[in-house]
DNA sequence: TTTAAATCCTACTTATTCTGTAGAATAAGT
DNA sequence: ACTTATTCTACAGAATAAGTAGGATTTAAA
């Protein structure tokens, strides 16, 4: 199960994609009330999405958030990595966040590792097939 | 990422599958020391695997654990559900543990739900393709 | 029948993560 | 200046993770 953070992130991105017209931005307040997300929690999430260049923002009274990428370029995989961490089920099966298992007996012959690398590949493919565009 | 509990469960099941001969059982102590798993934690995990009829046990000095199913009948999906809960990423996309989202705006038209039901199906297929037999 | 060795059971602990809140600083438009 | 937004940092309460502790129970063998 994903965290509420990730669910809110998805809902917020979908909302922004649906409600931003040409050169416009969407306010945190609107997203929070319409998509039913605790506002102060949402602020933090949007800030993190901004740090990762998925959205950008304008401050001030005409401010708000807007997407920095096309909806079909924002994949579930990217959101997952941001909110939940590595997609791999164990660190030794991760490409970007590889770490040996502290309780590993023999990594070279560990069949669990190879099986979970296979799962990771399939999961990434699944997660990349879904984007904000498919959720609008 | 899976919990240590689940990783230990997998390792223990693999160890039992590898080391139980005809009518024999495997001791917690052996599993713990050879597979590098904290013993008291492992006890709890094996107890839970027993409650779920994946393993069975004998008490006493010749006691220990043995598989209740064939290795190829113990799927990653079953172990996951036992250790981590539902496979679905959100409760509203779960079949066995369905619950509506508390923050849902309109479930009937929620595209996130449908996308995550799709992900669930694919994940289940992936998790069922791996069994203890493939990890021996 | 006693004893040793194993599982079984319940409770507790410690650290971390999750899910938010609070409040002030900063920026921009009117 | 004033209003309205984002930005930043800190904090708090609850839940979960990852074990530990200690004894009760069961069984086989001496």
Short mmCIF file of C-alpha atoms (C1' of nucleotides) in Angstrom, two decimals:
data_model
loop_
_atom_site.label_atom_id
_atom_site.label_comp_id
_atom_site.label_asym_id
_atom_site.label_seq_id
_atom_site.Cartn_x
_atom_site.Cartn_y
_atom_site.Cartn_z
CA UNK A 1 0.00 0.00 0.00
CA UNK A 2 1.24 3.47 -0.82
CA UNK A 3 1.44 6.23 1.77
CA UNK A 4 -1.11 9.03 1.98
CA UNK A 5 1.67 11.31 0.89
CA UNK A 6 1.91 9.52 -2.43
CA UNK A 7 -1.85 9.35 -2.90
CA UNK A 8 -2.08 13.09 -2.22
CA UNK A 9 0.79 13.74 -4.62
CA UNK A 10 -1.00 11.87 -7.40
CA UNK A 11 -4.30 13.59 -6.71
CA UNK A 12 -2.65 17.00 -6.59
CA UNK A 13 -0.81 16.46 -9.87
CA UNK A 14 -3.98 15.25 -11.55
CA UNK A 15 -5.85 18.27 -10.22
CA UNK A 16 -3.17 20.66 -11.45
CA UNK A 17 -3.14 18.98 -14.85
CA UNK A 18 -6.91 19.27 -15.09
CA UNK A 19 -7.21 22.88 -13.94
CA UNK A 20 -4.26 24.79 -15.29
CA UNK A 21 -5.00 26.73 -18.44
CA UNK A 22 -2.45 28.48 -20.64
CA UNK A 23 0.15 30.22 -18.45
CA UNK A 24 -1.95 29.81 -15.33
CA UNK A 25 -1.25 28.22 -12.01
CA UNK A 26 -3.30 26.44 -9.41
CA UNK A 27 -3.43 27.45 -5.76
CA UNK A 28 -2.69 25.07 -2.91
CA UNK A 29 -5.94 26.15 -1.29
CA UNK A 30 -7.97 25.07 -4.31
CA UNK A 31 -6.23 21.73 -4.58
CA UNK A 32 -6.63 21.08 -0.87
CA UNK A 33 -10.33 21.85 -0.75
CA UNK A 34 -11.39 20.32 -4.06
CA UNK A 35 -9.24 17.21 -3.87
CA UNK A 36 -9.74 16.81 -0.10
CA UNK A 37 -6.11 16.97 1.05
CA UNK A 38 -4.93 18.54 4.35
CA UNK A 39 -3.57 21.88 3.24
CA UNK A 40 -0.39 22.13 5.29
CA UNK A 41 0.54 18.56 4.42
CA UNK A 42 -0.10 19.32 0.77
CA UNK A 43 2.21 22.34 0.95
CA UNK A 44 5.08 20.10 1.96
CA UNK A 45 4.33 17.61 -0.76
CA UNK A 46 4.18 20.27 -3.47
CA UNK A 47 7.44 21.71 -2.23
CA UNK A 48 9.06 18.32 -2.65
CA UNK A 49 7.54 17.89 -6.10
CA UNK A 50 9.03 21.25 -6.94
CA UNK A 51 12.48 20.30 -5.70
CA UNK A 52 12.28 17.33 -8.03
CA UNK A 53 11.30 19.55 -10.96
CA UNK A 54 7.94 17.92 -11.49
CA UNK A 55 6.08 21.14 -10.75
CA UNK A 56 7.09 24.76 -10.48
CA UNK A 57 5.49 27.65 -8.64
CA UNK A 58 4.87 31.37 -8.57
CA UNK A 59 4.60 33.23 -5.30
CA UNK A 60 2.33 36.16 -4.50
CA UNK A 61 -1.32 36.80 -4.95
CA UNK A 62 -1.51 35.47 -8.50
CA UNK A 63 0.71 32.57 -7.54
CA UNK A 64 0.28 28.84 -7.41
CA UNK A 65 1.67 25.66 -8.90
CA UNK A 66 1.91 24.41 -12.45
CA UNK A 67 3.39 21.33 -14.09
CA UNK A 68 6.97 21.51 -15.31
CA UNK A 69 6.55 18.47 -17.53
CA UNK A 70 3.84 17.26 -19.85
CA UNK A 71 1.35 15.01 -18.05
CA UNK A 72 2.43 12.01 -20.13
CA UNK A 73 6.01 12.56 -18.96
CA UNK A 74 5.17 12.30 -15.27
CA UNK A 75 5.18 8.58 -14.54
CA UNK A 76 3.94 6.68 -11.54
CA UNK A 77 7.48 5.33 -11.24
CA UNK A 78 8.90 8.81 -10.69
CA UNK A 79 6.24 9.70 -8.13
CA UNK A 80 6.79 6.40 -6.35
CA UNK A 81 10.54 6.87 -6.08
CA UNK A 82 10.00 10.35 -4.72
CA UNK A 83 7.40 9.40 -2.12
CA UNK A 84 8.21 5.81 -1.25
CA UNK A 85 11.84 5.34 -2.19
CA UNK A 86 13.31 2.54 -4.30
CA UNK A 87 10.97 0.41 -6.39
CA UNK A 88 13.05 -2.70 -5.74
CA UNK A 89 11.74 -4.91 -2.92
CA UNK A 90 15.20 -5.29 -1.37
CA UNK A 91 18.13 -2.92 -1.47
CA UNK A 92 20.45 -5.45 -3.09
CA UNK A 93 18.04 -5.66 -6.04
CA UNK A 94 18.02 -1.89 -6.55
CA UNK A 95 19.92 -0.23 -9.35
CA UNK A 96 19.93 3.36 -8.13
CA UNK A 97 19.99 2.68 -4.40
CA UNK A 98 22.00 -0.55 -4.31
CA UNK A 99 23.16 -1.72 -0.90
CA UNK A 100 24.19 -5.24 0.09
CA UNK A 101 21.87 -6.95 2.56
CA UNK A 102 23.26 -6.99 6.08
CA UNK A 103 21.97 -10.53 6.54
CA UNK A 104 23.13 -11.94 3.23
CA UNK A 105 24.84 -15.32 3.27
CA UNK A 106 26.26 -15.29 -0.25
CA UNK A 107 25.15 -12.57 -2.62
CA UNK A 108 26.71 -14.17 -5.69
CA UNK A 109 24.48 -17.22 -5.48
CA UNK A 110 21.42 -15.67 -3.84
CA UNK A 111 18.41 -16.68 -5.90
CA UNK A 112 16.13 -14.35 -3.95
CA UNK A 113 18.13 -11.44 -5.30
CA UNK A 114 17.80 -12.55 -8.91
CA UNK A 115 14.09 -13.18 -8.55
CA UNK A 116 13.53 -9.77 -6.99
CA UNK A 117 15.58 -8.06 -9.69
CA UNK A 118 13.19 -9.63 -12.16
CA UNK A 119 10.21 -8.37 -10.15
CA UNK A 120 11.75 -4.91 -10.05
CA UNK A 121 12.06 -4.76 -13.83
CA UNK A 122 8.44 -5.74 -14.29
CA UNK A 123 7.26 -3.32 -11.64
CA UNK A 124 9.15 -0.46 -13.24
CA UNK A 125 7.59 -1.28 -16.59
CA UNK A 126 4.15 -1.29 -14.97
CA UNK A 127 4.75 1.95 -13.10
CA UNK A 128 6.10 3.67 -16.20
CA UNK A 129 3.07 2.72 -18.22
CA UNK A 130 0.92 4.94 -16.03
CA UNK A 131 1.34 8.70 -16.16
CA UNK A 132 -0.64 11.71 -15.06
CA UNK A 133 -2.01 11.84 -18.60
CA UNK A 134 -3.69 8.48 -18.15
CA UNK A 135 -5.26 9.69 -14.90
CA UNK A 136 -6.74 12.98 -16.09
CA UNK B 1 10.80 -2.28 -0.10
CA UNK B 2 9.68 -5.28 1.86
CA UNK B 3 10.05 -5.48 5.64
CA UNK B 4 12.77 -7.53 7.30
CA UNK B 5 10.01 -9.77 8.52
CA UNK B 6 9.15 -10.72 4.97
CA UNK B 7 12.76 -11.15 3.93
CA UNK B 8 13.33 -13.41 6.93
CA UNK B 9 10.18 -15.37 6.12
CA UNK B 10 11.38 -16.01 2.58
CA UNK B 11 14.87 -16.98 3.74
CA UNK B 12 13.47 -19.30 6.40
CA UNK B 13 11.11 -21.03 3.98
CA UNK B 14 13.91 -21.49 1.47
CA UNK B 15 16.14 -22.89 4.18
CA UNK B 16 13.47 -25.32 5.36
CA UNK B 17 12.80 -26.42 1.79
CA UNK B 18 16.50 -27.02 1.24
CA UNK B 19 17.21 -28.85 4.47
CA UNK B 20 14.21 -31.00 5.29
CA UNK B 21 14.59 -34.62 4.25
CA UNK B 22 11.85 -37.24 4.27
CA UNK B 23 9.74 -36.85 7.43
CA UNK B 24 12.26 -34.57 9.05
CA UNK B 25 11.96 -31.09 10.45
CA UNK B 26 14.27 -28.12 10.75
CA UNK B 27 15.04 -26.35 14.02
CA UNK B 28 14.60 -22.63 14.54
CA UNK B 29 18.11 -22.50 15.93
CA UNK B 30 19.59 -23.92 12.73
CA UNK B 31 17.61 -21.56 10.53
CA UNK B 32 18.54 -18.58 12.66
CA UNK B 33 22.27 -19.29 12.71
CA UNK B 34 22.70 -20.49 9.14
CA UNK B 35 20.40 -17.99 7.47
CA UNK B 36 21.45 -15.14 9.79
CA UNK B 37 18.08 -14.23 11.30
CA UNK B 38 17.51 -13.04 14.90
CA UNK B 39 16.19 -16.15 16.62
CA UNK B 40 13.38 -14.74 18.74
CA UNK B 41 12.11 -12.69 15.83
CA UNK B 42 12.24 -15.77 13.64
CA UNK B 43 10.18 -17.71 16.18
CA UNK B 44 7.35 -15.23 15.83
CA UNK B 45 7.53 -15.30 12.06
CA UNK B 46 7.44 -19.11 11.93
CA UNK B 47 4.50 -19.12 14.32
CA UNK B 48 2.63 -16.85 11.95
CA UNK B 49 3.56 -18.99 8.96
CA UNK B 50 2.18 -21.91 10.89
CA UNK B 51 -1.10 -20.16 11.67
CA UNK B 52 -1.45 -19.61 7.95
CA UNK B 53 -0.79 -23.29 7.22
CA UNK B 54 2.34 -22.67 5.21
CA UNK B 55 4.49 -24.62 7.64
CA UNK B 56 3.76 -27.00 10.46
CA UNK B 57 5.81 -27.94 13.50
CA UNK B 58 6.64 -30.63 16.02
CA UNK B 59 7.50 -29.74 19.58
CA UNK B 60 9.97 -31.49 21.81
CA UNK B 61 13.58 -32.45 21.44
CA UNK B 62 13.20 -33.90 17.96
CA UNK B 63 10.96 -31.03 16.95
CA UNK B 64 11.20 -28.30 14.39
CA UNK B 65 9.42 -26.92 11.36
CA UNK B 66 8.54 -28.43 8.00
CA UNK B 67 6.63 -27.21 4.96
CA UNK B 68 2.92 -27.94 4.78
CA UNK B 69 2.79 -27.29 1.06
CA UNK B 70 5.03 -28.16 -1.84
CA UNK B 71 7.62 -25.45 -2.49
CA UNK B 72 6.02 -24.62 -5.84
CA UNK B 73 2.71 -23.99 -4.08
CA UNK B 74 4.11 -21.34 -1.76
CA UNK B 75 3.96 -18.13 -3.77
CA UNK B 76 5.53 -14.77 -3.15
CA UNK B 77 2.01 -13.37 -3.28
CA UNK B 78 0.92 -15.44 -0.29
CA UNK B 79 3.99 -14.48 1.72
CA UNK B 80 3.52 -10.84 0.82
CA UNK B 81 -0.11 -10.77 1.94
CA UNK B 82 0.87 -12.39 5.19
CA UNK B 83 3.77 -10.09 5.99
CA UNK B 84 2.88 -6.83 4.29
CA UNK B 85 -0.87 -6.89 3.86
CA UNK B 86 -2.83 -6.21 0.68
CA UNK B 87 -0.99 -6.24 -2.63
CA UNK B 88 -3.13 -3.39 -3.97
CA UNK B 89 -1.53 0.04 -3.68
CA UNK B 90 -4.70 1.61 -2.28
CA UNK B 91 -7.47 -0.01 -0.29
CA UNK B 92 -10.17 0.88 -2.80
CA UNK B 93 -8.28 -1.15 -5.42
CA UNK B 94 -8.09 -4.23 -3.22
CA UNK B 95 -10.29 -7.24 -3.78
CA UNK B 96 -9.88 -9.02 -0.45
CA UNK B 97 -9.42 -5.96 1.75
CA UNK B 98 -11.57 -3.42 -0.07
CA UNK B 99 -12.28 -0.17 1.75
CA UNK B 100 -13.33 3.13 0.21
CA UNK B 101 -10.76 5.92 0.43
CA UNK B 102 -11.59 8.45 3.13
CA UNK B 103 -10.46 11.25 0.85
CA UNK B 104 -12.20 10.10 -2.30
CA UNK B 105 -14.08 12.70 -4.32
CA UNK B 106 -16.04 10.34 -6.59
CA UNK B 107 -15.16 6.68 -6.60
CA UNK B 108 -17.30 5.84 -9.63
CA UNK B 109 -15.24 8.05 -11.91
CA UNK B 110 -11.86 7.86 -10.17
CA UNK B 111 -9.29 7.00 -12.79
CA UNK B 112 -6.62 6.49 -10.19
CA UNK B 113 -8.60 3.58 -8.81
CA UNK B 114 -8.91 1.90 -12.20
CA UNK B 115 -5.24 2.36 -12.97
CA UNK B 116 -4.25 0.91 -9.63
CA UNK B 117 -6.58 -2.05 -10.05
CA UNK B 118 -4.70 -2.73 -13.25
CA UNK B 119 -1.38 -2.47 -11.43
CA UNK B 120 -2.66 -4.82 -8.75
CA UNK B 121 -3.55 -7.49 -11.30
CA UNK B 122 -0.12 -7.32 -12.87
CA UNK B 123 1.62 -7.36 -9.50
CA UNK B 124 -0.33 -10.41 -8.39
CA UNK B 125 0.64 -12.20 -11.60
CA UNK B 126 4.28 -11.31 -11.00
CA UNK B 127 4.19 -12.34 -7.35
CA UNK B 128 2.48 -15.63 -8.17
CA UNK B 129 5.09 -16.50 -10.75
CA UNK B 130 7.70 -16.76 -8.00
CA UNK B 131 7.51 -19.57 -5.47
CA UNK B 132 9.82 -21.13 -2.92
CA UNK B 133 10.64 -23.72 -5.59
CA UNK B 134 12.14 -21.06 -7.82
CA UNK B 135 14.27 -19.81 -4.91
CA UNK B 136 15.77 -23.10 -3.76
"C1'" DT C 1 10.01 -40.19 35.66
"C1'" DT C 2 13.05 -36.81 35.20
"C1'" DT C 3 15.42 -33.83 32.14
"C1'" DA C 4 16.75 -31.50 28.14
"C1'" DA C 5 15.41 -29.41 24.06
"C1'" DA C 6 12.32 -27.67 21.30
"C1'" DT C 7 8.07 -24.83 20.15
"C1'" DC C 8 4.43 -21.62 21.92
"C1'" DC C 9 2.67 -17.39 23.81
"C1'" DT C 10 2.37 -12.68 25.66
"C1'" DA C 11 4.15 -8.59 26.83
"C1'" DC C 12 7.46 -5.12 26.53
"C1'" DT C 13 10.93 -1.88 24.40
"C1'" DT C 14 13.19 1.20 21.33
"C1'" DA C 15 13.63 3.61 17.19
"C1'" DT C 16 11.75 5.18 13.11
"C1'" DT C 17 8.27 6.65 10.02
"C1'" DC C 18 3.77 8.58 9.01
"C1'" DT C 19 0.57 12.11 9.10
"C1'" DG C 20 -0.13 15.86 10.02
"C1'" DT C 21 0.12 21.24 12.71
"C1'" DA C 22 2.06 25.74 13.77
"C1'" DG C 23 4.02 29.85 12.86
"C1'" DA C 24 6.81 32.90 10.83
"C1'" DA C 25 9.56 34.45 6.62
"C1'" DT C 26 9.48 35.62 1.87
"C1'" DA C 27 7.65 37.17 -2.49
"C1'" DA C 28 4.50 39.37 -5.72
"C1'" DG C 29 0.61 41.79 -7.35
"C1'" DT C 30 -2.83 45.84 -6.48
"C1'" DA D 1 1.06 49.37 2.57
"C1'" DC D 2 -1.88 45.41 2.19
"C1'" DT D 3 -3.32 41.13 0.79
"C1'" DT D 4 -2.50 36.66 -0.76
"C1'" DA D 5 0.30 33.25 -1.93
"C1'" DT D 6 4.43 30.15 -1.40
"C1'" DT D 7 8.56 28.80 1.52
"C1'" DC D 8 10.93 27.08 5.39
"C1'" DT D 9 11.70 24.93 9.87
"C1'" DA D 10 10.30 22.85 13.80
"C1'" DC D 11 7.37 20.15 16.43
"C1'" DA D 12 3.85 16.50 17.97
"C1'" DG D 13 1.10 12.42 18.36
"C1'" DA D 14 0.16 7.91 16.59
"C1'" DA D 15 1.34 3.93 14.33
"C1'" DT D 16 4.56 0.58 12.75
"C1'" DA D 17 8.98 -1.98 12.62
"C1'" DA D 18 12.24 -4.70 14.58
"C1'" DG D 19 13.37 -6.86 17.76
"C1'" DT D 20 13.93 -8.71 23.35
"C1'" DA D 21 12.51 -11.10 27.48
"C1'" DG D 22 10.76 -14.58 30.01
"C1'" DG D 23 8.14 -18.11 30.99
"C1'" DA D 24 4.67 -21.99 29.64
"C1'" DT D 25 4.00 -26.07 27.15
"C1'" DT D 26 5.10 -30.21 24.69
"C1'" DT D 27 7.86 -34.15 23.41
"C1'" DA D 28 11.55 -37.56 23.17
"C1'" DA D 29 14.98 -39.80 25.25
"C1'" DA D 30 17.96 -41.05 29.26
#
